[in-house]
Short mmCIF file of C-alpha atoms in Angstrom, two decimals:
data_model
loop_
_atom_site.label_atom_id
_atom_site.label_comp_id
_atom_site.label_asym_id
_atom_site.label_seq_id
_atom_site.Cartn_x
_atom_site.Cartn_y
_atom_site.Cartn_z
CA UNK A 1 41.31 104.05 -72.98
CA UNK A 2 40.46 101.27 -75.49
CA UNK A 3 40.92 97.57 -74.83
CA UNK A 4 44.25 97.28 -76.66
CA UNK A 5 45.65 100.20 -74.66
CA UNK A 6 44.37 98.69 -71.43
CA UNK A 7 46.00 95.36 -72.24
CA UNK A 8 49.30 97.10 -72.97
CA UNK A 9 49.04 99.00 -69.69
CA UNK A 10 48.44 95.73 -67.83
CA UNK A 11 51.54 94.27 -69.48
CA UNK A 12 53.62 97.26 -68.36
CA UNK A 13 52.28 96.96 -64.82
CA UNK A 14 53.12 93.25 -64.71
CA UNK A 15 56.66 93.96 -65.88
CA UNK A 16 57.11 96.76 -63.33
CA UNK A 17 55.70 94.53 -60.58
CA UNK A 18 58.19 91.78 -61.47
CA UNK A 19 61.08 94.25 -61.40
CA UNK A 20 59.96 95.75 -58.09
CA UNK A 21 59.60 92.39 -56.33
CA UNK A 22 62.90 91.14 -57.73
CA UNK A 23 64.70 94.30 -56.63
CA UNK A 24 63.18 94.18 -53.14
CA UNK A 25 63.80 90.46 -52.68
CA UNK A 26 60.30 89.94 -51.32
CA UNK A 27 56.67 90.18 -52.32
CA UNK A 28 53.53 88.24 -53.20
CA UNK A 29 54.05 88.10 -56.94
CA UNK A 30 51.69 85.22 -57.79
CA UNK A 31 48.58 86.90 -56.43
CA UNK A 32 49.70 90.22 -57.86
CA UNK A 33 49.85 88.81 -61.36
CA UNK A 34 46.36 87.35 -61.00
CA UNK A 35 44.93 90.74 -59.95
CA UNK A 36 46.67 93.15 -62.35
CA UNK A 37 44.11 92.97 -65.17
CA UNK A 38 41.41 93.84 -62.62
CA UNK A 39 43.45 96.72 -61.20
CA UNK A 40 44.14 98.02 -64.71
CA UNK A 41 40.46 98.02 -65.68
CA UNK A 42 39.56 99.77 -62.44
CA UNK A 43 42.20 102.51 -62.47
CA UNK A 44 42.26 103.24 -66.19
CA UNK A 45 38.62 102.73 -67.18
CA UNK A 46 36.17 102.47 -64.29
CA UNK A 47 37.12 104.55 -61.25
CA UNK A 48 36.22 108.23 -61.18
CA UNK A 49 39.47 109.50 -59.66
CA UNK A 50 41.95 112.32 -60.16
CA UNK A 51 45.63 111.75 -59.25
CA UNK A 52 46.07 115.52 -58.77
CA UNK A 53 43.25 115.54 -56.20
CA UNK A 54 43.46 112.14 -54.46
CA UNK A 55 41.16 113.28 -51.63
CA UNK A 56 38.38 114.65 -53.84
CA UNK A 57 35.22 113.98 -51.79
CA UNK A 58 33.33 112.93 -54.93
CA UNK A 59 35.90 110.29 -55.97
CA UNK A 60 35.09 106.61 -56.22
CA UNK A 61 36.69 104.48 -53.51
CA UNK A 62 38.76 101.32 -54.05
CA UNK A 63 39.75 98.94 -51.26
CA UNK A 64 42.43 96.30 -51.82
CA UNK A 65 41.31 93.76 -49.24
CA UNK A 66 44.08 91.32 -50.23
CA UNK A 67 46.58 93.83 -48.91
CA UNK A 68 49.58 91.52 -49.17
CA UNK A 69 49.54 92.24 -52.93
CA UNK A 70 50.32 95.88 -52.21
CA UNK A 71 53.14 95.98 -54.76
CA UNK A 72 50.67 95.56 -57.63
CA UNK A 73 48.64 98.45 -56.23
CA UNK A 74 51.72 100.68 -55.89
CA UNK A 75 52.80 99.95 -59.46
CA UNK A 76 49.27 100.72 -60.69
CA UNK A 77 49.18 103.96 -58.68
CA UNK A 78 52.54 104.95 -60.17
CA UNK A 79 51.35 104.23 -63.71
CA UNK A 80 48.18 106.26 -63.04
CA UNK A 81 50.16 109.20 -61.65
CA UNK A 82 49.39 109.05 -57.92
CA UNK A 83 53.03 108.39 -56.96
CA UNK A 84 56.34 108.71 -58.78
CA UNK A 85 57.63 105.68 -60.66
CA UNK A 86 61.01 106.25 -59.01
CA UNK A 87 59.39 105.57 -55.63
CA UNK A 88 58.91 101.92 -56.59
CA UNK A 89 62.64 101.38 -56.06
CA UNK A 90 62.06 101.99 -52.34
CA UNK A 91 59.50 99.18 -51.94
CA UNK A 92 60.05 97.48 -48.53
CA UNK A 93 63.10 99.61 -47.79
CA UNK A 94 63.57 101.27 -44.35
CA UNK A 95 61.54 104.48 -44.00
CA UNK A 96 59.80 103.90 -47.35
CA UNK A 97 56.11 104.77 -47.66
CA UNK A 98 55.70 101.62 -49.76
CA UNK A 99 55.28 99.04 -47.04
CA UNK A 100 54.38 95.39 -47.48
CA UNK A 101 50.75 96.34 -46.89
CA UNK A 102 49.15 99.61 -48.06
CA UNK A 103 48.92 102.55 -45.67
CA UNK A 104 46.46 105.32 -46.42
CA UNK A 105 48.43 107.90 -44.41
CA UNK A 106 51.61 107.31 -46.42
CA UNK A 107 50.48 106.65 -49.99
CA UNK A 108 48.19 108.93 -52.06
CA UNK A 109 45.37 106.93 -53.61
CA UNK A 110 45.22 104.30 -50.85
CA UNK A 111 41.81 104.50 -49.18
CA UNK A 112 42.34 102.28 -46.15
CA UNK A 113 45.02 100.19 -44.48
CA UNK A 114 44.67 96.50 -45.29
CA UNK A 115 46.56 93.38 -44.32
CA UNK A 116 44.40 91.30 -41.96
CA UNK A 117 42.30 89.33 -44.42
CA UNK A 118 38.54 89.63 -44.30
CA UNK A 119 38.51 93.32 -43.33
CA UNK A 120 38.27 94.96 -46.73
CA UNK A 121 34.66 94.13 -47.48
CA UNK A 122 33.39 95.29 -44.06
CA UNK A 123 35.24 98.59 -44.56
CA UNK A 124 33.79 98.86 -48.07
CA UNK A 125 30.28 98.30 -46.71
CA UNK A 126 30.84 101.16 -44.26
CA UNK A 127 32.01 103.43 -47.07
CA UNK A 128 29.06 102.52 -49.29
CA UNK A 129 26.63 103.08 -46.43
CA UNK A 130 28.17 106.52 -45.82
CA UNK A 131 27.70 107.39 -49.49
CA UNK A 132 24.10 106.19 -49.35
CA UNK A 133 23.35 108.24 -46.24
CA UNK A 134 24.92 111.31 -47.82
CA UNK A 135 23.02 110.81 -51.09
CA UNK A 136 26.27 111.08 -53.03
CA UNK A 137 27.01 109.36 -56.35
CA UNK A 138 30.46 107.92 -55.70
CA UNK A 139 30.82 104.15 -55.81
CA UNK A 140 32.86 101.68 -53.77
CA UNK A 141 34.87 98.78 -55.20
CA UNK A 142 36.52 96.05 -53.12
CA UNK A 143 38.98 93.46 -54.44
CA UNK A 144 39.42 90.40 -52.26
CA UNK A 145 41.10 87.04 -52.63
CA UNK A 146 39.05 83.87 -52.71
CA UNK A 147 40.94 82.40 -49.74
CA UNK A 148 39.97 85.28 -47.48
CA UNK A 149 36.30 84.45 -48.00
CA UNK A 150 36.91 81.81 -45.36
CA UNK A 151 36.83 84.69 -42.86
CA UNK A 152 33.40 85.05 -41.28
CA UNK A 153 33.59 88.84 -41.23
CA UNK A 154 32.99 88.81 -44.99
CA UNK A 155 29.66 87.07 -44.61
CA UNK A 156 28.51 89.44 -41.89
CA UNK A 157 29.38 92.28 -44.26
CA UNK A 158 27.59 90.53 -47.14
CA UNK A 159 24.41 90.30 -45.06
CA UNK A 160 24.64 93.97 -44.06
CA UNK A 161 25.24 95.13 -47.64
CA UNK A 162 22.11 93.34 -48.83
CA UNK A 163 20.08 94.55 -45.84
CA UNK A 164 21.02 98.17 -46.60
CA UNK A 165 20.49 97.78 -50.36
CA UNK A 166 23.99 99.01 -51.18
CA UNK A 167 23.81 99.02 -54.96
CA UNK A 168 26.77 101.45 -54.97
CA UNK A 169 29.05 98.61 -53.79
CA UNK A 170 30.88 96.16 -56.05
CA UNK A 171 32.95 93.26 -54.73
CA UNK A 172 35.44 91.66 -57.12
CA UNK A 173 36.74 88.25 -56.08
CA UNK A 174 40.15 87.29 -57.44
CA UNK A 175 39.26 83.62 -57.81
CA UNK A 176 42.65 82.07 -58.59
CA UNK A 177 41.78 78.95 -56.54
CA UNK A 178 45.01 79.13 -54.53
CA UNK A 179 45.89 80.49 -51.11
CA UNK A 180 49.02 80.40 -49.00
CA UNK A 181 50.27 76.84 -48.83
CA UNK A 182 47.46 74.99 -50.56
CA UNK A 183 44.63 74.99 -53.03
CA UNK A 184 41.38 76.52 -51.89
CA UNK A 185 39.50 73.25 -52.35
CA UNK A 186 41.95 71.46 -50.06
CA UNK A 187 41.65 74.00 -47.25
CA UNK A 188 38.03 75.06 -46.87
CA UNK A 189 36.18 74.72 -50.14
CA UNK A 190 33.88 77.67 -50.84
CA UNK A 191 32.16 76.44 -53.99
CA UNK A 192 29.67 77.41 -55.20
CA UNK A 193 30.66 81.02 -54.48
CA UNK A 194 28.12 82.56 -56.86
CA UNK A 195 25.23 80.67 -55.31
CA UNK A 196 26.28 81.76 -51.83
CA UNK A 197 26.35 85.47 -52.68
CA UNK A 198 23.09 85.18 -54.60
CA UNK A 199 21.51 83.57 -51.54
CA UNK A 200 22.77 86.49 -49.47
CA UNK A 201 20.84 88.86 -51.74
CA UNK A 202 23.60 90.06 -54.07
CA UNK A 203 23.49 90.50 -57.84
CA UNK A 204 26.16 88.02 -58.90
CA UNK A 205 28.06 87.37 -62.12
CA UNK A 206 31.12 85.35 -63.17
CA UNK A 207 33.72 86.57 -65.65
CA UNK A 208 37.13 85.82 -67.11
CA UNK A 209 39.33 87.89 -64.79
CA UNK A 210 42.00 88.27 -67.47
CA UNK A 211 39.68 89.62 -70.17
CA UNK A 212 39.83 93.37 -69.59
CA UNK A 213 36.80 93.94 -71.78
CA UNK A 214 34.72 91.57 -69.65
CA UNK A 215 36.01 93.17 -66.47
CA UNK A 216 35.18 96.68 -67.67
CA UNK A 217 31.70 95.64 -68.80
CA UNK A 218 30.96 93.89 -65.50
CA UNK A 219 31.96 96.99 -63.50
CA UNK A 220 30.06 99.47 -65.66
CA UNK A 221 27.43 101.51 -63.85
CA UNK A 222 24.85 100.24 -66.33
CA UNK A 223 25.18 96.80 -64.71
CA UNK A 224 23.93 98.03 -61.35
CA UNK A 225 20.83 96.23 -60.10
CA UNK A 226 18.77 98.67 -58.05
CA UNK A 227 18.83 97.84 -54.36
CA UNK A 228 21.44 95.07 -54.61
CA UNK A 229 25.19 95.04 -54.00
CA UNK A 230 27.14 93.46 -56.83
CA UNK A 231 29.52 90.48 -56.64
CA UNK A 232 31.82 89.78 -59.59
CA UNK A 233 33.65 86.46 -59.44
CA UNK A 234 36.72 86.90 -61.62
CA UNK A 235 38.24 83.57 -62.65
CA UNK A 236 42.00 84.13 -62.72
CA UNK A 237 45.32 82.30 -62.65
CA UNK A 238 47.95 82.88 -60.02
CA UNK A 239 51.17 84.01 -61.69
CA UNK A 240 49.34 85.04 -64.87
CA UNK A 241 51.66 85.80 -67.79
CA UNK A 242 54.70 83.94 -66.44
CA UNK A 243 54.73 80.29 -67.49
CA UNK A 244 56.59 78.80 -64.53
CA UNK A 245 54.46 80.70 -62.01
CA UNK A 246 50.98 80.07 -63.42
CA UNK A 247 48.69 78.06 -61.14
CA UNK A 248 51.58 77.18 -58.80
CA UNK A 249 50.83 77.45 -55.08
CA UNK A 250 54.48 78.02 -54.17
CA UNK A 251 54.43 81.40 -55.93
CA UNK A 252 52.13 82.89 -53.31
CA UNK A 253 55.18 84.37 -51.58
CA UNK A 254 58.35 83.72 -53.51
CA UNK A 255 60.94 85.74 -55.44
CA UNK A 256 62.39 84.65 -58.79
CA UNK A 257 66.11 84.04 -59.01
CA UNK A 258 68.17 85.79 -61.69
CA UNK A 259 67.51 83.16 -64.35
CA UNK A 260 63.79 83.08 -63.61
CA UNK A 261 63.65 86.87 -63.58
CA UNK A 262 65.22 87.08 -67.03
CA UNK A 263 62.82 84.46 -68.40
CA UNK A 264 59.83 86.23 -66.86
CA UNK A 265 60.93 89.57 -68.36
CA UNK A 266 61.04 88.03 -71.82
CA UNK A 267 57.62 86.39 -71.39
CA UNK A 268 56.14 89.72 -70.28
CA UNK A 269 57.63 91.50 -73.28
CA UNK A 270 60.53 93.22 -71.55
CA UNK A 271 63.90 93.87 -73.14
CA UNK A 272 66.38 91.00 -73.18
#
């Protein structure tokens, strides 16, 4: 898929995410909008996956560590063909498979349950180590929020990944600078993130997390540094694409009202 097609797909996913959250009356829309370009690049350009064989042992693995943004993952999985688009209407409804956090038993394409922050990278390290021990070629990708890097489990995992030389592991950090209730810098400032991961023995790069071309290039197998796990710091904006949500901490967990929904639809290119 070329860059223009990827950008159009990301727009469709943003619009579907907005509709799904609005219909459900709940969700984490701000952090979903900041991550959708990354998810689009992964699922439509980078990951070696097959929606008709979601358990293919040779597939690449993706872990959404910031599991509270599950709606964006479900919409992406629906667009990619893992689940039916009609299923999105059941998001957060009783007995629905589409819970507030992803469940690997219920949803094809979900690799592991996530929700408690700081667990995704450790799980990804275990997956990458298993691939290394099995001498298989599949890769592991983890998407985490910047706020969850305050969890110490991430740094234990970072040390282990470097120790084991897991060059089949890529961590993407959705660096939107906001977490629940406050800005990252006001809570427990992590800067400089790149220097920290480099000091831990990772190959580190920083990109524009809304430039799909940059994202795709950064995740390309040709960028692998032998013997080093890879950390990609994606600079993003919470609420990306919706003017009144962008860079606003209150949109971590908030639902637009009818007027806001209609405005957001127009801004995302939906029908009036």
